[in-house]
CSV table of C-alpha atoms in Angstrom, one decimal:
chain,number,residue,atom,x,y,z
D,1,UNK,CA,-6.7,-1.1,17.9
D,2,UNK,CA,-9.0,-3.2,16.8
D,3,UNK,CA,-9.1,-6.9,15.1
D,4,UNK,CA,-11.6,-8.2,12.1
D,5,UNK,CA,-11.8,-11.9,11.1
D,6,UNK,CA,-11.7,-12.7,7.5
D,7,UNK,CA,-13.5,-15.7,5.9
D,8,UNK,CA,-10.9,-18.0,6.4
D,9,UNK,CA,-9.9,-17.3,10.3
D,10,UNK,CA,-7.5,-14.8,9.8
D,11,UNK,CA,-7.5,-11.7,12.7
D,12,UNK,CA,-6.7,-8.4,10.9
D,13,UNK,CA,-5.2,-5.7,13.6
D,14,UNK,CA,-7.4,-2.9,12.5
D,15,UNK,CA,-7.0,1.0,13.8
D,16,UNK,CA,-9.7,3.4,13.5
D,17,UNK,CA,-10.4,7.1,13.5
D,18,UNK,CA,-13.2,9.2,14.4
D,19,UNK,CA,-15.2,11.4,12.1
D,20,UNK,CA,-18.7,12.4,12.0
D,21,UNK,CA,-18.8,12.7,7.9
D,22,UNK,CA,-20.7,10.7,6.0
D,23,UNK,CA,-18.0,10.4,3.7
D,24,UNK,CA,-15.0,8.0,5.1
D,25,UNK,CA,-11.6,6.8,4.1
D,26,UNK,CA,-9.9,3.1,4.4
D,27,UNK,CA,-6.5,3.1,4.0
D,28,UNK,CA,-4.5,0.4,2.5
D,29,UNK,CA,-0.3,-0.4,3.3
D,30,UNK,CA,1.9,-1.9,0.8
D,31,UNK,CA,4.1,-4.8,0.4
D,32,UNK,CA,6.0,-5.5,3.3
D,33,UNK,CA,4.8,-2.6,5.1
D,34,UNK,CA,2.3,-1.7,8.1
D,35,UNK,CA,-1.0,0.5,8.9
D,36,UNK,CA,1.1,2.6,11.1
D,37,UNK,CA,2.8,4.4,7.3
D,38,UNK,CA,-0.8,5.8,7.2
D,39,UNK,CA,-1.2,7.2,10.7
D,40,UNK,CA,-0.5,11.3,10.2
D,41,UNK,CA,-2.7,10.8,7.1
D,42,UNK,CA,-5.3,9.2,9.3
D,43,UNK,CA,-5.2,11.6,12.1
D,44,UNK,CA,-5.8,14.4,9.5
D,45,UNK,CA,-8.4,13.0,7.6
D,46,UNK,CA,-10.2,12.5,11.2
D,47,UNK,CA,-9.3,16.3,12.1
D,48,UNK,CA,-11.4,17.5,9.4
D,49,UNK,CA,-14.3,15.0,10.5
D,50,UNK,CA,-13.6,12.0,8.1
D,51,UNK,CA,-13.9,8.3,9.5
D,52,UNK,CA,-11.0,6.1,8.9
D,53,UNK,CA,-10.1,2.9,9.0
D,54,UNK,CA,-6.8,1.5,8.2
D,55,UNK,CA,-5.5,-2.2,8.6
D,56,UNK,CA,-2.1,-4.9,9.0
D,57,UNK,CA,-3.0,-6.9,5.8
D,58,UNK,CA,-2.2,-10.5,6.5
D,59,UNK,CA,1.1,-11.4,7.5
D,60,UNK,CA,2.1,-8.2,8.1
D,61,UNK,CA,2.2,-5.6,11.3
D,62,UNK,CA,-0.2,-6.9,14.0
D,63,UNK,CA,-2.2,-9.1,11.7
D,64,UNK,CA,-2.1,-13.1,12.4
D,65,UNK,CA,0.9,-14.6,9.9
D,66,UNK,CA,-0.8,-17.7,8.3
D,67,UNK,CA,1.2,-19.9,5.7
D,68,UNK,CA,-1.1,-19.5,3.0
D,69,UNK,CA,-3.4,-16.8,1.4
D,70,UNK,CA,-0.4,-14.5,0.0
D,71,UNK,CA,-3.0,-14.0,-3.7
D,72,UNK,CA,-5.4,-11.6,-5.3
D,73,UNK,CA,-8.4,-13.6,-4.1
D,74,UNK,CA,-7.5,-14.0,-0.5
D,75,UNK,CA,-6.3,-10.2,-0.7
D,76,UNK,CA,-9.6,-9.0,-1.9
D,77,UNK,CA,-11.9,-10.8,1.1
D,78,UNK,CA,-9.5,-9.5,3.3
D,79,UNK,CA,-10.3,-6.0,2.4
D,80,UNK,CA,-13.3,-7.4,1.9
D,81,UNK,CA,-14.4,-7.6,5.8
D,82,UNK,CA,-12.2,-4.9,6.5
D,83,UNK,CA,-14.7,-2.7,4.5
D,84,UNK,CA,-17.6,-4.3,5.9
D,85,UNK,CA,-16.3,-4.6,9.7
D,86,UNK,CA,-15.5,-0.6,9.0
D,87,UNK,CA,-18.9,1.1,9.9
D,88,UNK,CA,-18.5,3.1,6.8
D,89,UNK,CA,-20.9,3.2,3.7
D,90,UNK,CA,-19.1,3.5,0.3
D,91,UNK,CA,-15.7,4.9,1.1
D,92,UNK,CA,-12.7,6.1,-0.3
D,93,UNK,CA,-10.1,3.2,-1.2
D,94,UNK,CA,-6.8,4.5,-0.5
D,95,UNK,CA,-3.5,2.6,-0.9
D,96,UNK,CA,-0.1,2.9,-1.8
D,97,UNK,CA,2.4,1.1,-3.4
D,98,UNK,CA,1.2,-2.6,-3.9
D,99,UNK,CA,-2.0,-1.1,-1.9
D,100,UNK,CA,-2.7,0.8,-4.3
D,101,UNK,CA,-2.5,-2.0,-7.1
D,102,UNK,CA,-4.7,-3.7,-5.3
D,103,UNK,CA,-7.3,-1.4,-4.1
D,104,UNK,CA,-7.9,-0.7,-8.0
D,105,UNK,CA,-8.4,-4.6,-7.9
D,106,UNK,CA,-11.1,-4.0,-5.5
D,107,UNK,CA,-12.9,-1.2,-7.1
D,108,UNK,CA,-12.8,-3.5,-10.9
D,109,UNK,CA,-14.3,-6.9,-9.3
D,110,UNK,CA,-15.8,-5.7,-6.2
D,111,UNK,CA,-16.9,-2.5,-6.2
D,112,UNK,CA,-18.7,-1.0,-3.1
D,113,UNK,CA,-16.4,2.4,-2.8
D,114,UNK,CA,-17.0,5.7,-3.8
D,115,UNK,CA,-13.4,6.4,-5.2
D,116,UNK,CA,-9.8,5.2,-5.5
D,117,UNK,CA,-6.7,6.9,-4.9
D,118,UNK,CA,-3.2,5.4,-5.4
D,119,UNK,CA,-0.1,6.6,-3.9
D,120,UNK,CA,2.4,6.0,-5.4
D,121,UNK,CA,1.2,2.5,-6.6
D,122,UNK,CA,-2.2,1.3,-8.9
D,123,UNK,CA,1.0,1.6,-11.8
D,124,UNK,CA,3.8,-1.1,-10.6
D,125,UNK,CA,3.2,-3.5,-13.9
D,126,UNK,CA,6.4,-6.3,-12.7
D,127,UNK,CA,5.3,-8.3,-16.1
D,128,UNK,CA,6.3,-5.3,-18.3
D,129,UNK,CA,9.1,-4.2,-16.3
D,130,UNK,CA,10.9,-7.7,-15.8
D,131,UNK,CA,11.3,-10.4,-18.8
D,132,UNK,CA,10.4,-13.4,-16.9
D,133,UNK,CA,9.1,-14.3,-13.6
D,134,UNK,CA,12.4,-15.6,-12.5
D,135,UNK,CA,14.4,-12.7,-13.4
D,136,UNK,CA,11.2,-10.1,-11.4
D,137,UNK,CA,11.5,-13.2,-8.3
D,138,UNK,CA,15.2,-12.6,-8.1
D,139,UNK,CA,15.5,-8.7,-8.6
D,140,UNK,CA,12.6,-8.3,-5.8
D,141,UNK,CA,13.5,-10.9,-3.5
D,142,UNK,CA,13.6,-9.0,-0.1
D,143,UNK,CA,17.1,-8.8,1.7
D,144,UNK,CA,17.6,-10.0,5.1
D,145,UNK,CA,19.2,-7.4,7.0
D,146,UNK,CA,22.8,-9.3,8.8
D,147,UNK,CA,22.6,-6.4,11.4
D,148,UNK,CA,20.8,-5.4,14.7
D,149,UNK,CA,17.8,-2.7,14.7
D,150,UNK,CA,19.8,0.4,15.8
D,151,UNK,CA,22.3,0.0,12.4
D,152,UNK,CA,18.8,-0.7,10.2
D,153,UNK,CA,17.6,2.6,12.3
D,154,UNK,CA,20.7,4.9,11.0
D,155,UNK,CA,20.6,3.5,7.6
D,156,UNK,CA,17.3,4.2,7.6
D,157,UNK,CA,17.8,7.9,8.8
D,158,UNK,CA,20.7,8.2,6.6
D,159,UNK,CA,18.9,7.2,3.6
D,160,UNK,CA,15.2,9.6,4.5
D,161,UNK,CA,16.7,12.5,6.7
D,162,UNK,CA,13.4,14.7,6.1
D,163,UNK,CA,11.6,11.7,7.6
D,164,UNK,CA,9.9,12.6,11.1
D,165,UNK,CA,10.4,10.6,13.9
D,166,UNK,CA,6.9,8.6,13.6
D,167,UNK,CA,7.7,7.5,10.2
D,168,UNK,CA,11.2,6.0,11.5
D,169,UNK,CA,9.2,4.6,14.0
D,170,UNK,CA,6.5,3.1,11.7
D,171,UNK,CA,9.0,1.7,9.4
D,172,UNK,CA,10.9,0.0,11.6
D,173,UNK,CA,8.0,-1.7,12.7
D,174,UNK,CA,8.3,-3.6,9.7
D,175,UNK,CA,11.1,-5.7,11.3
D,176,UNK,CA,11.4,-7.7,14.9
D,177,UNK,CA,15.0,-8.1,16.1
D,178,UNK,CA,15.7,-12.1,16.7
D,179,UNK,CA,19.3,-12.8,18.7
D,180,UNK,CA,20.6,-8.8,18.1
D,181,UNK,CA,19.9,-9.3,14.0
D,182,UNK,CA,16.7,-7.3,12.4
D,183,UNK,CA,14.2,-9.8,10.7
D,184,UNK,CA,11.4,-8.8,8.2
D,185,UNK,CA,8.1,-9.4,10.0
D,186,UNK,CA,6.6,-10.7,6.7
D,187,UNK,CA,7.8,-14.2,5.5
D,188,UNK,CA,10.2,-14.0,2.4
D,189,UNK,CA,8.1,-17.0,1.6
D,190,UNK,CA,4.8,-14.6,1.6
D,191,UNK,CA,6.4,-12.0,0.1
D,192,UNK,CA,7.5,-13.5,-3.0
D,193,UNK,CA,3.8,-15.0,-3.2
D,194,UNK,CA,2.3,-11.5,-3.3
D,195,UNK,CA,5.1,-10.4,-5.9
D,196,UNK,CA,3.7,-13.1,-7.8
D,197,UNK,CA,0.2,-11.6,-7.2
D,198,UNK,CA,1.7,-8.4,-8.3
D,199,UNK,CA,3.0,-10.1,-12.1
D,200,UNK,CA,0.4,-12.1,-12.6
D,201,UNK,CA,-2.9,-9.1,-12.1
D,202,UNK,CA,-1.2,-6.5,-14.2
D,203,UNK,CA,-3.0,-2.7,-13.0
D,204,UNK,CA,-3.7,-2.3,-16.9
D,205,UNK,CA,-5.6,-5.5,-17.4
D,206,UNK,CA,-8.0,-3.7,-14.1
D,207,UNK,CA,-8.3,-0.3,-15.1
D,208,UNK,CA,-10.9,-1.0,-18.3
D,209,UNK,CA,-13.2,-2.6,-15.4
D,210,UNK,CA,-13.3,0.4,-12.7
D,211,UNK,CA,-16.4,2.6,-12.7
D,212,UNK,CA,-15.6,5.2,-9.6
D,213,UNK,CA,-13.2,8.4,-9.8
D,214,UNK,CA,-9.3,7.3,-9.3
D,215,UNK,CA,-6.7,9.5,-8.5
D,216,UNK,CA,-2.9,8.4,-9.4
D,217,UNK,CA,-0.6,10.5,-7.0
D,218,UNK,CA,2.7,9.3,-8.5
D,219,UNK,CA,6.5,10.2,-6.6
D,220,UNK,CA,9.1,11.1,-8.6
D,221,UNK,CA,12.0,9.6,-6.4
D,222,UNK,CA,14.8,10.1,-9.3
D,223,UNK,CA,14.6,6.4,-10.3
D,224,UNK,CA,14.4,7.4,-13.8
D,225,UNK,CA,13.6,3.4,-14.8
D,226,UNK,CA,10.5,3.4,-12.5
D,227,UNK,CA,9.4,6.8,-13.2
D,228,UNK,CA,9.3,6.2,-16.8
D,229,UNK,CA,7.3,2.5,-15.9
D,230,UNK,CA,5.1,4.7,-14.3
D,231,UNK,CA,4.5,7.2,-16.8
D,232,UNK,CA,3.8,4.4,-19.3
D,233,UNK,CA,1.2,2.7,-16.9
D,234,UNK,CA,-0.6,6.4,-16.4
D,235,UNK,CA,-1.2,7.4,-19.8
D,236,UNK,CA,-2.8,3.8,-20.2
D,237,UNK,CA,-4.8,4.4,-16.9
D,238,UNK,CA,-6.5,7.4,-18.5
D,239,UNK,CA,-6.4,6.4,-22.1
D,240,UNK,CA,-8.9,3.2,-20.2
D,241,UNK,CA,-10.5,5.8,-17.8
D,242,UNK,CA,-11.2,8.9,-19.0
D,243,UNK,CA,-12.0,10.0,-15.8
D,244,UNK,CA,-8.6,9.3,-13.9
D,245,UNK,CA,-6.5,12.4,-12.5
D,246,UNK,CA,-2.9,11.9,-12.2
D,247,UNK,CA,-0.4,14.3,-10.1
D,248,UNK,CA,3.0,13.6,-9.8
D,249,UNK,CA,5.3,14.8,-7.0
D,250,UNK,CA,9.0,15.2,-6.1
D,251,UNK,CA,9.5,12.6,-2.9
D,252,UNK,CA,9.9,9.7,-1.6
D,253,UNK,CA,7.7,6.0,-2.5
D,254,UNK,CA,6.4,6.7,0.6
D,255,UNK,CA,4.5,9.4,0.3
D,256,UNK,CA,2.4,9.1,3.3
D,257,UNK,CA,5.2,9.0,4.9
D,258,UNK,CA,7.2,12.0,3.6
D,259,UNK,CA,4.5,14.4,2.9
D,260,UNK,CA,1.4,13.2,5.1
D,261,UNK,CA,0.0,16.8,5.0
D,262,UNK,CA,0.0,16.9,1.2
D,263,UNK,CA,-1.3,13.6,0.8
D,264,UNK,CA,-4.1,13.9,2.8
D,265,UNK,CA,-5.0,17.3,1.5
D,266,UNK,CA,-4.9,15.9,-2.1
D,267,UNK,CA,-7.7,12.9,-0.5
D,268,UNK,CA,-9.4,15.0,0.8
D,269,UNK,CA,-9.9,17.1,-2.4
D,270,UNK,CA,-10.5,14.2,-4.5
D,271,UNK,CA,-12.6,13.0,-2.1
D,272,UNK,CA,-14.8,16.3,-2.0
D,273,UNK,CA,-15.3,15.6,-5.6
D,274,UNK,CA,-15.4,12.2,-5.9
D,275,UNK,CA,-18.6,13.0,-3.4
């Protein structure tokens, strides 16, 4: 474990891989979630010789928890110094859910990676899902759990039983128990600031902008709402990049969780050709 410091102060925890590849990966969480989602990705990118780099974004996991900072800016020179405190030249962005939005953020106003690949995310468009602001604020407001860990750990179990036990593990990181009652590690205060990120930066208004190879590997969870949001938002990613792949498959959100060994075999793939 490692720690960066953005621009503004910030410590980032940071976890790395080895690899001797020229070719490297950094790996990007999502809303209210932690590096450790991406760790039996990591470890097989790094088993087939691929450098990788994954990170706490700001107010999450490991990372410090300042008031501020929770927009698309601050995001970006965040991942910012993460890339250029990552020892690896021109990677491929990976991230999922609202990691994904925003690494296809990265690639349209910053640039400086080889490739993008979304998991299950680069497609969650609140503004054309939700009417208004408040009516996205409210449905997306995160819940505060009224119980201790070990009930948040069955439910959990209950609700993912082909889960292994690292991704229980990881996923509960995402909570700190305070007087025997689970708390989310990220502010609700932060959290609704990046939702706000999410509907005010639209993925369609980015995807006329990005130059580099992107992959879209969609889960269809049976939400047939969201699945049909998504479909929507991927035929207007390729209809603006010609050059986009998109893959759907049957699981979870949380792909990297679920499936790590098909996730990472699909990166590594599209990374071979994004080469």
């Amino acid at each position: 474990m490692d720690r960066i410091v953005t621009t503004d102060g910030v410590a980032l925890a940071v976890r790395r891989w080895p690899g001797d590849a020229a070719q490297g990966f950094v790996l990007v969480h999502g809303l209210a979630s932690n590096l450790e989602t991406w760790g039996a990705v990591a470890e097989r990118l790094s088993a087939a010789g691929h450098p990788v780099v994954a990170y706490d974004q700001r107010g999450h996991g490991r990372s410090d928890r300042p008031a501020g900072g929770y927009d698309l800016s601050t995001s970006l020179d965040d991942l910012d110094a993460v890339l250029a405190g990552s020892g690896i030249d021109s990677p491929v962005l990976a991230g999922q859910s609202w990691g994904g939005n925003l690494a296809l953020s990265h690639a349209a106003h910053r640039g400086a990676v080889a490739a993008v690949a979304c998991v299950d995310g680069g497609t969650i468009d609140l503004a054309a899902r939700y009417p208004t602001w408040e009516a996205c604020a409210a449905a997306l407001r995160p819940p505060q759990p009224t119980v201790g860990l070990g009930a948040v750990e069955a439910r959990l179990r209950s609700a993912h039983p082909d889960w292994p036990e690292w991704g229980i593990a990881a996923t509960l990181a995402n909570l700190v128990e305070i007087d025997g009652v689970a708390r989310n590690r990220l502010s609700i205060e932060a959290h609704i600031a990046l939702v706000r990120t999410m509907w005010d930066h639209p993925p369609r208004e980015q995807y006329p902008l990005v130059c580099v190879p992107v992959l879209f590997l969609l889960a269809q969870t049976g939400d047939e709402a969201w699945t049909a949001a998504k479909r929507a938002a991927a035929e207007q990613a390729v209809a603006a990049m010609p050059g986009a792949a998109v893959e759907w498959v049957a699981g979870d959100h949380d792909l990297q969780v679920q499936q790590p060994d098909l996730v990472a075999a699909r990166l590594l793939a599209f990374g071979a050709a994004a080469a």
